[in-house]
PDB file of C-alpha atoms in Angstrom:
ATOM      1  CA  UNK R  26     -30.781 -43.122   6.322  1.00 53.00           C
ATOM      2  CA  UNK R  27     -31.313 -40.176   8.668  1.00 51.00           C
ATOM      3  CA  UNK R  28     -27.339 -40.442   9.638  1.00 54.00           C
ATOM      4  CA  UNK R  29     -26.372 -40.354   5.995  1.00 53.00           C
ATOM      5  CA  UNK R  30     -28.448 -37.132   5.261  1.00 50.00           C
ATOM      6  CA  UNK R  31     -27.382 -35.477   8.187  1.00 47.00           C
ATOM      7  CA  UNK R  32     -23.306 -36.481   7.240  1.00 45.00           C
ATOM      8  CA  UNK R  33     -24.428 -35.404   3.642  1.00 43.00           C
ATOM      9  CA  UNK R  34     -26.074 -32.024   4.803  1.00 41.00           C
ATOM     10  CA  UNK R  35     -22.662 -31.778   7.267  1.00 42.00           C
ATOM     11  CA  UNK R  36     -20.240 -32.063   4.275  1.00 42.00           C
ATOM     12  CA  UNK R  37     -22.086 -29.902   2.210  1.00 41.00           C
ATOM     13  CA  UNK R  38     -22.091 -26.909   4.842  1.00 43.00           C
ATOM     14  CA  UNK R  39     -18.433 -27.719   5.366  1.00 44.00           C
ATOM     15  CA  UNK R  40     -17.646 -27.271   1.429  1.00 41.00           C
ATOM     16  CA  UNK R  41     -19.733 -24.145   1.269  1.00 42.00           C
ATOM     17  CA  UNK R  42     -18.402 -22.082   4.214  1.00 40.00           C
ATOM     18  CA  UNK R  43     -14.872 -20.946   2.156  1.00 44.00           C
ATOM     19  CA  UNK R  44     -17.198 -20.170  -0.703  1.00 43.00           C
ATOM     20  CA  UNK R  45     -19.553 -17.356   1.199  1.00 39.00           C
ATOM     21  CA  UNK R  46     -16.783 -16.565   3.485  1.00 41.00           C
ATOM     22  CA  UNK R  47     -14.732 -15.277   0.094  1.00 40.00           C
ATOM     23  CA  UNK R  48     -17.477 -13.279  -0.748  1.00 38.00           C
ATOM     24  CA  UNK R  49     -18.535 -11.762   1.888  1.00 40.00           C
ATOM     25  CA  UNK R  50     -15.116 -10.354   1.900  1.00 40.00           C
ATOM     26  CA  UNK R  51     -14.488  -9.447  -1.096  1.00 46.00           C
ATOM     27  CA  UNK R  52     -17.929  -7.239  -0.504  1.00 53.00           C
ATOM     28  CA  UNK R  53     -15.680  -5.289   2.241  1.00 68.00           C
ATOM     29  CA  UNK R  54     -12.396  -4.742   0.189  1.00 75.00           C
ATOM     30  CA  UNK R  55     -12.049  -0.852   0.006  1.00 81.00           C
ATOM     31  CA  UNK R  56     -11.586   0.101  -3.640  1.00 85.00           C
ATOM     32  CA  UNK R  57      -8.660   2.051  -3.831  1.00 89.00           C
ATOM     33  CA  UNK R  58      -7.809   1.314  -7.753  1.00 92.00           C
ATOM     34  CA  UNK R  59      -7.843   4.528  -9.910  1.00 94.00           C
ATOM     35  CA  UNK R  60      -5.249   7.663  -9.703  1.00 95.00           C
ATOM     36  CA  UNK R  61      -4.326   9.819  -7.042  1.00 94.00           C
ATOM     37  CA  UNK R  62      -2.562  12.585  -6.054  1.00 94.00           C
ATOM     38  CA  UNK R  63      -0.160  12.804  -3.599  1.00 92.00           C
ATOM     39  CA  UNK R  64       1.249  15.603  -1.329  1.00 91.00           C
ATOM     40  CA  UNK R  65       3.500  15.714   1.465  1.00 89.00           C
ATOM     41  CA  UNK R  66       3.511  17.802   4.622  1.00 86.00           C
ATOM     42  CA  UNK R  67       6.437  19.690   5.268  1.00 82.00           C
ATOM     43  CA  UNK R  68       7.647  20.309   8.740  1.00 80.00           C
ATOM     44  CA  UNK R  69       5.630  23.575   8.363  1.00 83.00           C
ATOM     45  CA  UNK R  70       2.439  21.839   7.744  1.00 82.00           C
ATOM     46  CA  UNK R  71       1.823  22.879   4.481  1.00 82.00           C
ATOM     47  CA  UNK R  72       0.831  20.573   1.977  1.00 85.00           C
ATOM     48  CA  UNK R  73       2.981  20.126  -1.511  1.00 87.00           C
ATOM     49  CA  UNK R  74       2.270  18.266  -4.392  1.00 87.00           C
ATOM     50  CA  UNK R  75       4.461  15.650  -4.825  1.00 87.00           C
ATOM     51  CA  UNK R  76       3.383  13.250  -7.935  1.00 90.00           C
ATOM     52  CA  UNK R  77       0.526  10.155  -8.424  1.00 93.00           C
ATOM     53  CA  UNK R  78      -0.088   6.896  -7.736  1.00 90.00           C
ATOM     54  CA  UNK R  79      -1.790   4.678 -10.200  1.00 92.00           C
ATOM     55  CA  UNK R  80      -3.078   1.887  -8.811  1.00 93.00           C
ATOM     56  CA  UNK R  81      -4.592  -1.399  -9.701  1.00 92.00           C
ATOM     57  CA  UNK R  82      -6.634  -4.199  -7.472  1.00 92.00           C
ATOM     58  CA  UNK R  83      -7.842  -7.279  -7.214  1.00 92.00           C
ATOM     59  CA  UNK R  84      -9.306  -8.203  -3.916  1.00 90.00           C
ATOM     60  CA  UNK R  85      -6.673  -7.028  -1.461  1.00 91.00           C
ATOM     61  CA  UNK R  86      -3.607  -7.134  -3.689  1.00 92.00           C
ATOM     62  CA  UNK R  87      -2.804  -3.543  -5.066  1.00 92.00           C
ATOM     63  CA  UNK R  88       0.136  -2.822  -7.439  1.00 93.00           C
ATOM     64  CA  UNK R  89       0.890   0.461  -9.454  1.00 92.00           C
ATOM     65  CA  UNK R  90       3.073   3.185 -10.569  1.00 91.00           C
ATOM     66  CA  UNK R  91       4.095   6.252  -8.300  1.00 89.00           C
ATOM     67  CA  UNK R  92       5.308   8.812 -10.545  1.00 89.00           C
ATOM     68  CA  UNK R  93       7.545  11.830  -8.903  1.00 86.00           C
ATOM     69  CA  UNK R  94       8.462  14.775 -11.313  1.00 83.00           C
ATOM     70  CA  UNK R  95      10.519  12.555 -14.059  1.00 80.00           C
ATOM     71  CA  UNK R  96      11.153   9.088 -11.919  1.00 82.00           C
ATOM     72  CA  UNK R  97       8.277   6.687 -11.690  1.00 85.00           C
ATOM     73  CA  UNK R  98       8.779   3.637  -9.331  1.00 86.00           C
ATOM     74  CA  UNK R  99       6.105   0.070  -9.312  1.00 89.00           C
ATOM     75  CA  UNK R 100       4.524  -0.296  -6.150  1.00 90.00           C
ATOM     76  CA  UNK R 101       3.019  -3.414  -4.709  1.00 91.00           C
ATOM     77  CA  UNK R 102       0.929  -3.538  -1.683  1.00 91.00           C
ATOM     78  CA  UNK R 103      -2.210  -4.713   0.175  1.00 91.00           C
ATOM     79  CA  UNK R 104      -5.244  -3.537   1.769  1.00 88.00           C
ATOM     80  CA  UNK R 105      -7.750  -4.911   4.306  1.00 89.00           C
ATOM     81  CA  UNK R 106     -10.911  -5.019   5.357  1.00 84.00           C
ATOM     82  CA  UNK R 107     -10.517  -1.506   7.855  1.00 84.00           C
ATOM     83  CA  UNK R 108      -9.014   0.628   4.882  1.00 83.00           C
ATOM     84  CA  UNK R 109      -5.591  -0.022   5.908  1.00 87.00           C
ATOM     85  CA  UNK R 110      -3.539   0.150   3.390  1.00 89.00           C
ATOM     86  CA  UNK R 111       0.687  -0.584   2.836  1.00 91.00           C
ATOM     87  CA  UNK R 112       2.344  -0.019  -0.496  1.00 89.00           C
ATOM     88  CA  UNK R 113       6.134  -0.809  -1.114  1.00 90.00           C
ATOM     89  CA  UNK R 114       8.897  -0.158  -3.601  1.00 85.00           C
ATOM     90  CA  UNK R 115       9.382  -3.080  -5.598  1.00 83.00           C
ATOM     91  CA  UNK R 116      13.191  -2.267  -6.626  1.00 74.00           C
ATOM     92  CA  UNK R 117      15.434  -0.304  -4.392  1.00 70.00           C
ATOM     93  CA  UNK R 118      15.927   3.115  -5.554  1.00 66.00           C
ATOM     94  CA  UNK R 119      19.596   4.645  -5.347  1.00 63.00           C
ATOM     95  CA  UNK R 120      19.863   8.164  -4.012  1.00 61.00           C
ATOM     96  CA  UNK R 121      22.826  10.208  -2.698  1.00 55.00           C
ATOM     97  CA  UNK R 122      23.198  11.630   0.567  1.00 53.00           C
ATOM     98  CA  UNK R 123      25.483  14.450   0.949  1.00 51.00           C
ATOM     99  CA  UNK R 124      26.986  15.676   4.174  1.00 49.00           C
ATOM    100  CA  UNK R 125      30.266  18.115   4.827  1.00 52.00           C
ATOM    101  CA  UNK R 126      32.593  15.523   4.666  1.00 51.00           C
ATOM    102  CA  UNK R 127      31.029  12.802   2.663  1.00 54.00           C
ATOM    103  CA  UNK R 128      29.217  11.502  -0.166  1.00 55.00           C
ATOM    104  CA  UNK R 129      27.237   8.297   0.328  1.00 65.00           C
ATOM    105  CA  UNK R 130      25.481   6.576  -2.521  1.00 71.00           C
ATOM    106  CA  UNK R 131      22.492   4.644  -0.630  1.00 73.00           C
ATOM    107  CA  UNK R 132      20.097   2.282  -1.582  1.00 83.00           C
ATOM    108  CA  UNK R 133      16.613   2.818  -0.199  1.00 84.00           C
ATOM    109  CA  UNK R 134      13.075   1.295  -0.369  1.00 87.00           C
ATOM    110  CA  UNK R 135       9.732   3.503  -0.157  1.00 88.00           C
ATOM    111  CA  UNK R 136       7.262   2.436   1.559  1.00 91.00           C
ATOM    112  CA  UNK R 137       3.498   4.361   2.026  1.00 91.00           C
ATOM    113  CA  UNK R 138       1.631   3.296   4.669  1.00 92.00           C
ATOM    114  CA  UNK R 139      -1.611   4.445   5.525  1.00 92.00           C
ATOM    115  CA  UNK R 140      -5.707   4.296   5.360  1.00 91.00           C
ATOM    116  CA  UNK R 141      -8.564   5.273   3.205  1.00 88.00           C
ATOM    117  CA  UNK R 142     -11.238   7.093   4.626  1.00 87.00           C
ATOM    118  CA  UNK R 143     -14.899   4.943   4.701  1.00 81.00           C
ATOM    119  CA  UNK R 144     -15.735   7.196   0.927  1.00 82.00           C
ATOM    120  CA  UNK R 145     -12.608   5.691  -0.580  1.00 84.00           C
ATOM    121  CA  UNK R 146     -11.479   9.464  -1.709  1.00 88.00           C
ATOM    122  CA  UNK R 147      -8.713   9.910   0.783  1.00 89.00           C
ATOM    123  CA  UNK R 148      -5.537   7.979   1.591  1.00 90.00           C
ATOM    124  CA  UNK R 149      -3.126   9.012   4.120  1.00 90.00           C
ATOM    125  CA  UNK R 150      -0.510   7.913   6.286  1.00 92.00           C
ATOM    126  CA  UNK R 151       3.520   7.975   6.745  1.00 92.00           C
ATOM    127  CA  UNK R 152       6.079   7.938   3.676  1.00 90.00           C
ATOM    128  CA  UNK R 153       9.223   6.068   5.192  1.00 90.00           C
ATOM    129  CA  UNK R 154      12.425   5.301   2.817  1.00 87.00           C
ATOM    130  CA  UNK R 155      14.034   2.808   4.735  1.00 88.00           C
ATOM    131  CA  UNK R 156      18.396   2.136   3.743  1.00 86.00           C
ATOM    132  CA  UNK R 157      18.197  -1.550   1.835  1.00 85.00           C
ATOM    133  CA  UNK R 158      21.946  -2.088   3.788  1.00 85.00           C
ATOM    134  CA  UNK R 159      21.509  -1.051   6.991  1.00 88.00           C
ATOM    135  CA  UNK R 160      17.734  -0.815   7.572  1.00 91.00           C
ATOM    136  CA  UNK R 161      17.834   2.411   9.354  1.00 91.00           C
ATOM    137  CA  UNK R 162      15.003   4.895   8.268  1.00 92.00           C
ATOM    138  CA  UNK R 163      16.473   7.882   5.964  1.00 86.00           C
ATOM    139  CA  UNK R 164      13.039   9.542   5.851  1.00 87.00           C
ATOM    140  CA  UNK R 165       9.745   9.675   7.054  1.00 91.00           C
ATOM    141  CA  UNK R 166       7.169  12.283   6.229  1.00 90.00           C
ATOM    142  CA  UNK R 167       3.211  12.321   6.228  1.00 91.00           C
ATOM    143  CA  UNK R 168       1.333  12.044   3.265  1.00 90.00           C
ATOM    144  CA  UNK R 169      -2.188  12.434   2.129  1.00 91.00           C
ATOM    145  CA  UNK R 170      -3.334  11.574  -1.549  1.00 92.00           C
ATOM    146  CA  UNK R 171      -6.835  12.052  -2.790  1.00 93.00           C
ATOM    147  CA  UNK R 172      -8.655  10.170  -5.616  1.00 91.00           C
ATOM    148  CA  UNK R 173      -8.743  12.513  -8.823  1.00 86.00           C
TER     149      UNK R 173
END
């Protein structure tokens, strides 16, 4: 009899543990849903405006739009537990990169990856468009987008 209870009181525990583990975690997800604006830092170190992210989340899936004078690209990302954050491009993006002697049309993923500060008001990080074809970074400038 005492066996049994203890096996019973044993399984229980076991089938429990996911359940408060889930929401325990949950409790620490950063909320980052909401809009923001974005700016960039030049190589001067000024900071310029340079569109808004609206983003959705459940638990530590984000996705949203980032909207960029007239284009607007879906984003899908993550977040953890620390306020780390990484959003990506969901459809390659073509752009054209001139030089003296050649044109090159180029497609390239944006990726912003970053943190949120412990309030949840500030994100910031790098902006990296990474070449779909060759995987060689085309860009990479800070960022820093607060919650409006």
């Amino acid at each position: 009899m005492k066996r049994s209870r203890n096996a019973l009181l044993f399984a229980c525990i076991i089938l429990l543990l996911p359940a408060l583990a889930l929401s325990q975690t949950d409790d620490a997800t950063p909320n980052i849903a909401g809009t923001w604006s974005l700016g960039v830092v030049t190589d001067d170190g000024v900071l310029m405006h340079d569109g808004t992210f609206e983003l959705d989340q459940r638990g530590y899936t984000v996705k949203g739009q980032y909207a960029t004078g007239s284009t607007e690209y879906t984003l899908m990302g993550k977040c953890s537990a620390d306020g780390a954050i990484h959003l990506k491009q969901r459809e390659p993006i073509s752009i054209t990169l001139e030089t003296r002697e050649t044109q090159k049309r180029h497609s390239v993923v944006v990726e912003f990856k970053g943190s949120v500060n412990s309030d949840g008001t500030n994100f910031e990080g790098e902006r990296i468009a990474t070449d779909v074809e060759s995987g060689k970074i085309v860009f990479k400038t800070r960022f820093t987008a607060t919650r409006d």
